[in-house]
């Protein structure tokens, strides 16, 4: 499929109400998708505090082997066709080119004293000495037991009240499996410090592994990446309203006024709209609301974030020492000054994006030391949501804030923190606020963001009725992350 001109989005359904002036704050996937759909029927203005459009969809150029620039992604990189139904539909609708990727995982622990990869026997024995380590085989035995037994835990009525750490202790999983495999893998997936993974809700963790085929050895979902980098979809998604996106336009304060919402920017200028969509992190949204009420504060304070430093570089010393262990995702065990396990992951971009391996390229989150002189290309800071009991409770409650005081919220924090979650949130908000409809139908279209679950438990006056009208298919598999 090839890209269509800017008016190719005419497939979106017509609005059911008057044309409105709507502000969208943030240009991550949630903000871009909300603005894209809303702009088909309303006057949308987008404010982005940074100097580029896309949030975690951040493609930069690195020097190639022949002096030609190579497009490299540094945030959003891959998706699969099973767990990202709306993203697949969006890419098809916009004609975004994609190709197959590879999602292999490796761990390098204790300064490289233990290294292995999940790529068959050769990867497991990337260090031949692994075969002689009782701790290593203890890890493998518990791993296979976890694959067999974990799904049954989802049927336990108490499951949603149990943390991952509590589950692992109660079921007698050994230190080798927990510390050498499961927590590092979870930390790599969610870009979260290892210690914080113990507080992750066990049911949500296991459900994610089930849905992504991570509890089986075969028939896992096939992963794909955008050809030319994620900037290719960003350009197509924003083409029809790019002239209404303001970069380097930091909003500093939002106040709800009679008949509208007032936004104040860094220069002190004010802008009044009928509605505002806060497509930024939950903590940022709260900091912007100068007149936040108790309900908004209680819900939004339930979400917390961790900041990760990402470095695009060409230094192979931040990969596993054993070349046979090199994988697409490589967890590198590190500790902070207090001895706490941190998250450090090196993404092998040549493998993930199918780039020419004559010019090795890596993205490392939170490197324990700086890459070698002359190998650093760019550096970035990305914030990722932390998930614990408070966050899951807030996920349900946030939908009951939607539309109150002409204010709407959307972001990947409403689901598991991934691209499909942000997209589902942006589309759901746009449909409810704008009376428009996405130009495709997929099963369980809002299942990852718990919309149906939230509305099912809400009193009649707690949730905006426009959300209920848009609740198509959201009550299916609530945890289809």
mmCIF file of C-alpha atoms in Angstrom, residues 84-416:
data_model
loop_
_atom_site.group_PDB
_atom_site.id
_atom_site.type_symbol
_atom_site.label_atom_id
_atom_site.label_comp_id
_atom_site.label_asym_id
_atom_site.label_seq_id
_atom_site.Cartn_x
_atom_site.Cartn_y
_atom_site.Cartn_z
ATOM 1 C CA UNK A 84 -1.440 -3.968 18.215
ATOM 2 C CA UNK A 85 -4.715 -4.145 16.226
ATOM 3 C CA UNK A 86 -5.358 -0.405 15.954
ATOM 4 C CA UNK A 87 -1.741 0.339 15.058
ATOM 5 C CA UNK A 88 -1.886 -2.281 12.308
ATOM 6 C CA UNK A 89 -5.133 -0.741 11.020
ATOM 7 C CA UNK A 90 -3.671 2.770 11.191
ATOM 8 C CA UNK A 91 -0.555 1.752 9.273
ATOM 9 C CA UNK A 92 -2.675 0.059 6.615
ATOM 10 C CA UNK A 93 -4.929 3.108 6.365
ATOM 11 C CA UNK A 94 -1.993 5.493 5.982
ATOM 12 C CA UNK A 95 0.049 3.218 3.731
ATOM 13 C CA UNK A 96 2.981 2.973 6.148
ATOM 14 C CA UNK A 97 5.701 0.599 4.859
ATOM 15 C CA UNK A 98 6.884 -2.037 7.343
ATOM 16 C CA UNK A 99 9.079 -5.130 7.399
ATOM 17 C CA UNK A 100 9.843 -8.043 9.714
ATOM 18 C CA UNK A 101 11.912 -7.531 12.842
ATOM 19 C CA UNK A 102 13.582 -9.777 15.409
ATOM 20 C CA UNK A 103 12.781 -9.741 19.134
ATOM 21 C CA UNK A 104 15.425 -11.980 20.685
ATOM 22 C CA UNK A 105 16.440 -11.381 24.322
ATOM 23 C CA UNK A 106 19.756 -11.794 26.140
ATOM 24 C CA UNK A 107 21.020 -11.109 29.647
ATOM 25 C CA UNK A 108 24.511 -10.180 30.781
ATOM 26 C CA UNK A 109 24.773 -10.263 34.574
ATOM 27 C CA UNK A 110 27.418 -9.698 37.228
ATOM 28 C CA UNK A 111 29.810 -7.844 34.889
ATOM 29 C CA UNK A 112 29.432 -10.521 32.234
ATOM 30 C CA UNK A 113 30.103 -13.503 34.489
ATOM 31 C CA UNK A 114 26.746 -14.951 33.429
ATOM 32 C CA UNK A 115 25.478 -14.430 29.899
ATOM 33 C CA UNK A 116 22.868 -16.246 27.852
ATOM 34 C CA UNK A 117 20.330 -15.628 25.089
ATOM 35 C CA UNK A 118 16.880 -17.039 24.505
ATOM 36 C CA UNK A 119 17.705 -18.206 20.983
ATOM 37 C CA UNK A 120 17.815 -21.942 21.463
ATOM 38 C CA UNK A 121 20.513 -24.140 22.939
ATOM 39 C CA UNK A 122 23.298 -22.180 21.272
ATOM 40 C CA UNK A 123 22.114 -18.982 22.916
ATOM 41 C CA UNK A 124 21.591 -20.549 26.327
ATOM 42 C CA UNK A 125 25.135 -21.907 26.181
ATOM 43 C CA UNK A 126 26.641 -18.736 24.723
ATOM 44 C CA UNK A 127 29.034 -19.200 27.613
ATOM 45 C CA UNK A 128 29.900 -22.926 27.543
ATOM 46 C CA UNK A 129 30.416 -22.832 31.300
ATOM 47 C CA UNK A 130 26.662 -22.339 31.764
ATOM 48 C CA UNK A 131 26.234 -26.077 31.261
ATOM 49 C CA UNK A 132 28.222 -26.714 34.454
ATOM 50 C CA UNK A 133 26.403 -24.213 36.671
ATOM 51 C CA UNK A 134 23.690 -25.659 38.962
ATOM 52 C CA UNK A 135 22.234 -22.155 39.365
ATOM 53 C CA UNK A 136 21.790 -21.879 35.597
ATOM 54 C CA UNK A 137 19.840 -25.133 35.365
ATOM 55 C CA UNK A 138 17.775 -24.103 38.380
ATOM 56 C CA UNK A 139 16.815 -21.005 36.385
ATOM 57 C CA UNK A 140 15.806 -23.142 33.393
ATOM 58 C CA UNK A 141 13.706 -25.511 35.529
ATOM 59 C CA UNK A 142 11.808 -22.660 37.155
ATOM 60 C CA UNK A 143 11.394 -20.946 33.806
ATOM 61 C CA UNK A 144 9.657 -24.011 32.375
ATOM 62 C CA UNK A 145 7.509 -24.302 35.502
ATOM 63 C CA UNK A 146 6.514 -20.651 35.198
ATOM 64 C CA UNK A 147 5.521 -21.236 31.571
ATOM 65 C CA UNK A 148 3.287 -24.148 32.646
ATOM 66 C CA UNK A 149 1.761 -22.819 35.835
ATOM 67 C CA UNK A 150 1.495 -19.035 35.612
ATOM 68 C CA UNK A 151 -1.580 -18.836 33.323
ATOM 69 C CA UNK A 152 -3.718 -20.716 35.859
ATOM 70 C CA UNK A 153 -3.099 -17.945 38.389
ATOM 71 C CA UNK A 154 -5.246 -15.621 36.279
ATOM 72 C CA UNK A 155 -8.310 -17.643 37.318
ATOM 73 C CA UNK A 156 -7.657 -16.966 41.011
ATOM 74 C CA UNK A 157 -10.180 -14.362 42.279
ATOM 75 C CA UNK A 158 -7.444 -12.889 44.479
ATOM 76 C CA UNK A 159 -5.015 -12.468 41.580
ATOM 77 C CA UNK A 160 -5.512 -8.746 41.084
ATOM 78 C CA UNK A 161 -4.476 -7.995 44.666
ATOM 79 C CA UNK A 162 -1.112 -9.787 44.429
ATOM 80 C CA UNK A 163 2.171 -8.226 43.338
ATOM 81 C CA UNK A 164 4.688 -10.065 41.186
ATOM 82 C CA UNK A 165 7.097 -10.305 44.099
ATOM 83 C CA UNK A 166 4.411 -11.799 46.334
ATOM 84 C CA UNK A 167 3.431 -14.295 43.642
ATOM 85 C CA UNK A 168 6.995 -15.482 43.075
ATOM 86 C CA UNK A 169 7.619 -15.931 46.798
ATOM 87 C CA UNK A 170 4.323 -17.713 47.448
ATOM 88 C CA UNK A 171 4.949 -20.179 44.607
ATOM 89 C CA UNK A 172 8.502 -20.953 45.641
ATOM 90 C CA UNK A 173 10.419 -19.689 42.615
ATOM 91 C CA UNK A 174 14.152 -19.732 43.154
ATOM 92 C CA UNK A 175 16.544 -16.832 43.289
ATOM 93 C CA UNK A 176 18.213 -17.851 40.028
ATOM 94 C CA UNK A 177 15.003 -17.652 37.972
ATOM 95 C CA UNK A 178 13.795 -14.464 39.640
ATOM 96 C CA UNK A 179 17.056 -12.505 39.613
ATOM 97 C CA UNK A 180 18.734 -13.898 36.501
ATOM 98 C CA UNK A 181 15.749 -14.015 34.166
ATOM 99 C CA UNK A 182 12.243 -12.873 35.046
ATOM 100 C CA UNK A 183 12.945 -9.529 36.717
ATOM 101 C CA UNK A 184 15.600 -8.544 34.141
ATOM 102 C CA UNK A 185 13.224 -9.417 31.317
ATOM 103 C CA UNK A 186 10.391 -7.428 32.889
ATOM 104 C CA UNK A 187 12.722 -4.503 33.520
ATOM 105 C CA UNK A 188 13.775 -4.568 29.862
ATOM 106 C CA UNK A 189 10.182 -4.693 28.602
ATOM 107 C CA UNK A 190 8.882 -1.844 30.775
ATOM 108 C CA UNK A 191 12.133 0.179 31.032
ATOM 109 C CA UNK A 192 11.761 -0.049 34.795
ATOM 110 C CA UNK A 193 14.354 -0.550 37.564
ATOM 111 C CA UNK A 194 14.644 -4.211 38.512
ATOM 112 C CA UNK A 195 13.663 -3.594 42.131
ATOM 113 C CA UNK A 196 10.422 -1.886 41.060
ATOM 114 C CA UNK A 197 9.336 -4.915 39.039
ATOM 115 C CA UNK A 198 8.502 -6.774 42.261
ATOM 116 C CA UNK A 199 5.683 -4.266 42.860
ATOM 117 C CA UNK A 200 4.188 -4.861 39.396
ATOM 118 C CA UNK A 201 0.710 -6.429 39.681
ATOM 119 C CA UNK A 202 1.199 -10.159 39.110
ATOM 120 C CA UNK A 203 -1.984 -10.717 37.100
ATOM 121 C CA UNK A 204 -1.203 -7.874 34.691
ATOM 122 C CA UNK A 205 2.367 -9.135 34.286
ATOM 123 C CA UNK A 206 1.300 -12.709 33.571
ATOM 124 C CA UNK A 207 -1.534 -11.613 31.270
ATOM 125 C CA UNK A 208 0.936 -9.563 29.244
ATOM 126 C CA UNK A 209 3.223 -12.580 28.903
ATOM 127 C CA UNK A 210 0.288 -14.790 27.886
ATOM 128 C CA UNK A 211 -0.986 -12.343 25.276
ATOM 129 C CA UNK A 212 2.458 -11.829 23.755
ATOM 130 C CA UNK A 213 3.240 -15.537 23.575
ATOM 131 C CA UNK A 214 6.103 -15.202 26.049
ATOM 132 C CA UNK A 215 5.052 -18.295 28.001
ATOM 133 C CA UNK A 216 5.645 -20.688 25.131
ATOM 134 C CA UNK A 217 8.650 -21.776 23.135
ATOM 135 C CA UNK A 218 7.015 -21.713 19.706
ATOM 136 C CA UNK A 219 4.421 -19.739 17.724
ATOM 137 C CA UNK A 220 5.165 -16.401 19.307
ATOM 138 C CA UNK A 221 3.806 -13.282 17.552
ATOM 139 C CA UNK A 222 5.843 -12.014 14.615
ATOM 140 C CA UNK A 223 7.278 -8.546 15.185
ATOM 141 C CA UNK A 224 7.579 -5.766 12.617
ATOM 142 C CA UNK A 225 9.210 -2.351 12.340
ATOM 143 C CA UNK A 226 8.523 0.708 10.193
ATOM 144 C CA UNK A 227 10.676 0.852 7.075
ATOM 145 C CA UNK A 228 12.627 4.092 7.145
ATOM 146 C CA UNK A 229 11.939 4.588 10.845
ATOM 147 C CA UNK A 230 8.873 5.643 12.800
ATOM 148 C CA UNK A 231 9.138 9.135 11.331
ATOM 149 C CA UNK A 232 7.516 7.662 8.215
ATOM 150 C CA UNK A 233 4.254 7.029 10.041
ATOM 151 C CA UNK A 234 4.505 10.326 11.956
ATOM 152 C CA UNK A 235 4.692 12.255 8.668
ATOM 153 C CA UNK A 236 1.646 10.478 7.274
ATOM 154 C CA UNK A 237 -0.387 10.728 10.472
ATOM 155 C CA UNK A 238 0.165 14.475 10.898
ATOM 156 C CA UNK A 239 0.150 15.513 7.223
ATOM 157 C CA UNK A 240 -3.459 16.732 7.268
ATOM 158 C CA UNK A 241 -3.002 19.061 10.268
ATOM 159 C CA UNK A 242 0.747 19.678 10.494
ATOM 160 C CA UNK A 243 0.236 23.417 9.959
ATOM 161 C CA UNK A 244 -1.681 23.502 13.262
ATOM 162 C CA UNK A 245 1.133 21.964 15.314
ATOM 163 C CA UNK A 246 3.195 24.478 17.300
ATOM 164 C CA UNK A 247 6.672 23.268 18.278
ATOM 165 C CA UNK A 248 8.699 24.712 21.161
ATOM 166 C CA UNK A 249 5.332 25.830 22.521
ATOM 167 C CA UNK A 250 5.427 24.852 26.173
ATOM 168 C CA UNK A 251 2.127 25.303 28.000
ATOM 169 C CA UNK A 252 2.740 26.395 31.595
ATOM 170 C CA UNK A 253 -0.761 26.709 33.035
ATOM 171 C CA UNK A 254 -4.302 25.615 32.253
ATOM 172 C CA UNK A 255 -7.369 27.098 33.887
ATOM 173 C CA UNK A 256 -11.006 26.207 33.284
ATOM 174 C CA UNK A 257 -13.053 29.357 32.643
ATOM 175 C CA UNK A 258 -16.679 30.142 31.907
ATOM 176 C CA UNK A 259 -17.584 28.325 28.704
ATOM 177 C CA UNK A 260 -14.081 27.138 27.912
ATOM 178 C CA UNK A 261 -10.489 26.376 28.869
ATOM 179 C CA UNK A 262 -7.635 28.899 29.011
ATOM 180 C CA UNK A 263 -4.066 27.834 28.215
ATOM 181 C CA UNK A 264 -1.075 30.019 29.060
ATOM 182 C CA UNK A 265 2.247 29.493 27.307
ATOM 183 C CA UNK A 266 5.844 30.196 28.292
ATOM 184 C CA UNK A 267 5.642 33.729 26.892
ATOM 185 C CA UNK A 268 2.622 34.544 29.022
ATOM 186 C CA UNK A 269 0.226 34.530 26.085
ATOM 187 C CA UNK A 270 -3.206 33.004 26.664
ATOM 188 C CA UNK A 271 -5.330 30.898 24.337
ATOM 189 C CA UNK A 272 -8.981 29.990 24.931
ATOM 190 C CA UNK A 273 -10.589 26.827 23.559
ATOM 191 C CA UNK A 274 -13.845 24.959 23.987
ATOM 192 C CA UNK A 275 -12.003 21.837 25.194
ATOM 193 C CA UNK A 276 -8.498 20.634 25.964
ATOM 194 C CA UNK A 277 -7.001 17.169 25.460
ATOM 195 C CA UNK A 278 -4.014 16.560 27.732
ATOM 196 C CA UNK A 279 -2.014 13.997 25.771
ATOM 197 C CA UNK A 280 1.004 14.195 28.054
ATOM 198 C CA UNK A 281 2.125 12.129 31.027
ATOM 199 C CA UNK A 282 -0.327 12.085 33.912
ATOM 200 C CA UNK A 283 2.016 13.905 36.291
ATOM 201 C CA UNK A 284 2.600 16.596 33.673
ATOM 202 C CA UNK A 285 -1.140 16.954 33.127
ATOM 203 C CA UNK A 286 -1.682 17.508 36.836
ATOM 204 C CA UNK A 287 1.112 20.077 37.035
ATOM 205 C CA UNK A 288 -0.535 22.084 34.243
ATOM 206 C CA UNK A 289 -3.969 22.273 35.879
ATOM 207 C CA UNK A 290 -3.752 25.328 38.110
ATOM 208 C CA UNK A 291 -7.315 24.734 39.304
ATOM 209 C CA UNK A 292 -7.174 20.941 39.687
ATOM 210 C CA UNK A 293 -9.843 19.665 42.056
ATOM 211 C CA UNK A 294 -9.461 16.903 44.644
ATOM 212 C CA UNK A 295 -10.791 14.255 42.285
ATOM 213 C CA UNK A 296 -8.306 15.104 39.547
ATOM 214 C CA UNK A 297 -5.417 15.213 42.007
ATOM 215 C CA UNK A 298 -6.316 11.878 43.584
ATOM 216 C CA UNK A 299 -6.488 10.067 40.245
ATOM 217 C CA UNK A 300 -3.527 11.650 38.475
ATOM 218 C CA UNK A 301 -1.231 11.297 41.491
ATOM 219 C CA UNK A 302 -1.718 7.530 41.172
ATOM 220 C CA UNK A 303 0.598 7.490 38.152
ATOM 221 C CA UNK A 304 4.356 7.751 38.614
ATOM 222 C CA UNK A 305 7.203 7.639 36.109
ATOM 223 C CA UNK A 306 10.838 6.686 35.812
ATOM 224 C CA UNK A 307 13.243 8.684 33.668
ATOM 225 C CA UNK A 308 15.560 6.770 31.347
ATOM 226 C CA UNK A 309 18.586 8.124 29.531
ATOM 227 C CA UNK A 310 18.939 6.717 26.011
ATOM 228 C CA UNK A 311 22.214 6.926 24.089
ATOM 229 C CA UNK A 312 22.530 6.151 20.371
ATOM 230 C CA UNK A 313 26.101 4.965 19.807
ATOM 231 C CA UNK A 314 28.371 2.475 18.056
ATOM 232 C CA UNK A 315 30.327 1.054 21.020
ATOM 233 C CA UNK A 316 29.981 -2.777 21.134
ATOM 234 C CA UNK A 317 31.414 -2.935 24.663
ATOM 235 C CA UNK A 318 27.907 -2.131 25.966
ATOM 236 C CA UNK A 319 26.694 -5.435 24.524
ATOM 237 C CA UNK A 320 27.190 -8.899 26.102
ATOM 238 C CA UNK A 321 30.831 -9.953 26.188
ATOM 239 C CA UNK A 322 30.016 -13.286 24.515
ATOM 240 C CA UNK A 323 29.304 -12.499 20.851
ATOM 241 C CA UNK A 324 27.099 -15.599 20.619
ATOM 242 C CA UNK A 325 24.731 -14.024 23.141
ATOM 243 C CA UNK A 326 24.128 -10.842 21.154
ATOM 244 C CA UNK A 327 20.390 -10.359 20.682
ATOM 245 C CA UNK A 328 17.968 -7.604 19.743
ATOM 246 C CA UNK A 329 17.296 -6.744 23.401
ATOM 247 C CA UNK A 330 20.231 -7.131 25.781
ATOM 248 C CA UNK A 331 19.755 -6.631 29.508
ATOM 249 C CA UNK A 332 23.016 -5.483 31.103
ATOM 250 C CA UNK A 333 23.008 -5.981 34.873
ATOM 251 C CA UNK A 334 24.086 -2.849 36.766
ATOM 252 C CA UNK A 335 23.705 -1.410 40.267
ATOM 253 C CA UNK A 336 23.466 2.155 41.538
ATOM 254 C CA UNK A 337 25.614 3.678 44.304
ATOM 255 C CA UNK A 338 23.334 2.118 46.930
ATOM 256 C CA UNK A 339 23.709 -1.353 45.430
ATOM 257 C CA UNK A 340 20.196 -1.475 43.940
ATOM 258 C CA UNK A 341 19.724 -3.269 40.631
ATOM 259 C CA UNK A 342 19.004 -0.812 37.829
ATOM 260 C CA UNK A 343 17.687 -1.191 34.303
ATOM 261 C CA UNK A 344 20.243 -1.030 31.514
ATOM 262 C CA UNK A 345 19.220 -2.366 28.121
ATOM 263 C CA UNK A 346 21.152 -2.213 24.868
ATOM 264 C CA UNK A 347 19.052 -2.483 21.722
ATOM 265 C CA UNK A 348 20.938 -3.822 18.737
ATOM 266 C CA UNK A 349 19.405 -1.571 16.106
ATOM 267 C CA UNK A 350 20.950 -3.371 13.135
ATOM 268 C CA UNK A 351 19.070 -6.522 14.148
ATOM 269 C CA UNK A 352 15.835 -4.750 15.152
ATOM 270 C CA UNK A 353 15.506 -2.530 12.078
ATOM 271 C CA UNK A 354 17.343 -4.639 9.534
ATOM 272 C CA UNK A 355 20.130 -2.070 9.109
ATOM 273 C CA UNK A 356 23.463 -2.675 7.387
ATOM 274 C CA UNK A 357 25.638 -4.325 10.048
ATOM 275 C CA UNK A 358 28.803 -2.867 8.562
ATOM 276 C CA UNK A 359 27.966 0.164 10.704
ATOM 277 C CA UNK A 360 27.041 -1.265 14.142
ATOM 278 C CA UNK A 361 24.436 0.861 15.898
ATOM 279 C CA UNK A 362 23.091 0.503 19.425
ATOM 280 C CA UNK A 363 20.679 2.343 21.684
ATOM 281 C CA UNK A 364 21.522 1.869 25.367
ATOM 282 C CA UNK A 365 19.182 2.857 28.189
ATOM 283 C CA UNK A 366 20.959 4.052 31.329
ATOM 284 C CA UNK A 367 24.492 2.923 30.425
ATOM 285 C CA UNK A 368 26.633 2.160 33.503
ATOM 286 C CA UNK A 369 29.452 4.112 31.869
ATOM 287 C CA UNK A 370 29.755 6.389 28.891
ATOM 288 C CA UNK A 371 30.316 4.789 25.475
ATOM 289 C CA UNK A 372 33.848 5.080 24.133
ATOM 290 C CA UNK A 373 35.018 8.452 22.856
ATOM 291 C CA UNK A 374 33.895 9.110 19.322
ATOM 292 C CA UNK A 375 31.060 6.555 19.369
ATOM 293 C CA UNK A 376 28.206 8.668 20.772
ATOM 294 C CA UNK A 377 25.779 9.933 18.141
ATOM 295 C CA UNK A 378 22.838 11.364 20.119
ATOM 296 C CA UNK A 379 21.369 11.272 23.610
ATOM 297 C CA UNK A 380 17.764 11.499 24.804
ATOM 298 C CA UNK A 381 15.639 11.390 27.952
ATOM 299 C CA UNK A 382 12.457 9.300 27.948
ATOM 300 C CA UNK A 383 9.968 8.910 30.786
ATOM 301 C CA UNK A 384 8.156 5.590 31.220
ATOM 302 C CA UNK A 385 5.196 4.867 33.521
ATOM 303 C CA UNK A 386 5.691 2.694 36.589
ATOM 304 C CA UNK A 387 2.980 0.134 37.297
ATOM 305 C CA UNK A 388 1.865 -0.834 40.771
ATOM 306 C CA UNK A 389 -1.440 -1.193 42.611
ATOM 307 C CA UNK A 390 -1.959 2.566 42.742
ATOM 308 C CA UNK A 391 -1.466 2.893 38.988
ATOM 309 C CA UNK A 392 -3.950 0.135 38.171
ATOM 310 C CA UNK A 393 -6.558 1.712 40.446
ATOM 311 C CA UNK A 394 -5.958 5.079 38.800
ATOM 312 C CA UNK A 395 -6.327 3.540 35.326
ATOM 313 C CA UNK A 396 -9.929 2.696 36.085
ATOM 314 C CA UNK A 397 -10.697 6.032 37.713
ATOM 315 C CA UNK A 398 -9.141 8.223 35.006
ATOM 316 C CA UNK A 399 -11.944 7.430 32.583
ATOM 317 C CA UNK A 400 -14.387 8.939 35.053
ATOM 318 C CA UNK A 401 -12.561 12.254 34.731
ATOM 319 C CA UNK A 402 -13.046 12.432 30.973
ATOM 320 C CA UNK A 403 -15.008 15.463 29.788
ATOM 321 C CA UNK A 404 -15.380 16.967 33.259
ATOM 322 C CA UNK A 405 -14.717 20.699 33.143
ATOM 323 C CA UNK A 406 -14.068 20.437 29.376
ATOM 324 C CA UNK A 407 -10.881 18.474 30.035
ATOM 325 C CA UNK A 408 -9.823 15.142 28.540
ATOM 326 C CA UNK A 409 -6.839 12.912 29.235
ATOM 327 C CA UNK A 410 -5.082 10.320 27.079
ATOM 328 C CA UNK A 411 -1.771 8.514 27.095
ATOM 329 C CA UNK A 412 -0.087 5.120 27.066
ATOM 330 C CA UNK A 413 -0.203 5.177 30.889
ATOM 331 C CA UNK A 414 -3.869 4.159 30.569
ATOM 332 C CA UNK A 415 -2.719 0.706 29.464
ATOM 333 C CA UNK A 416 0.582 -1.156 29.652
#
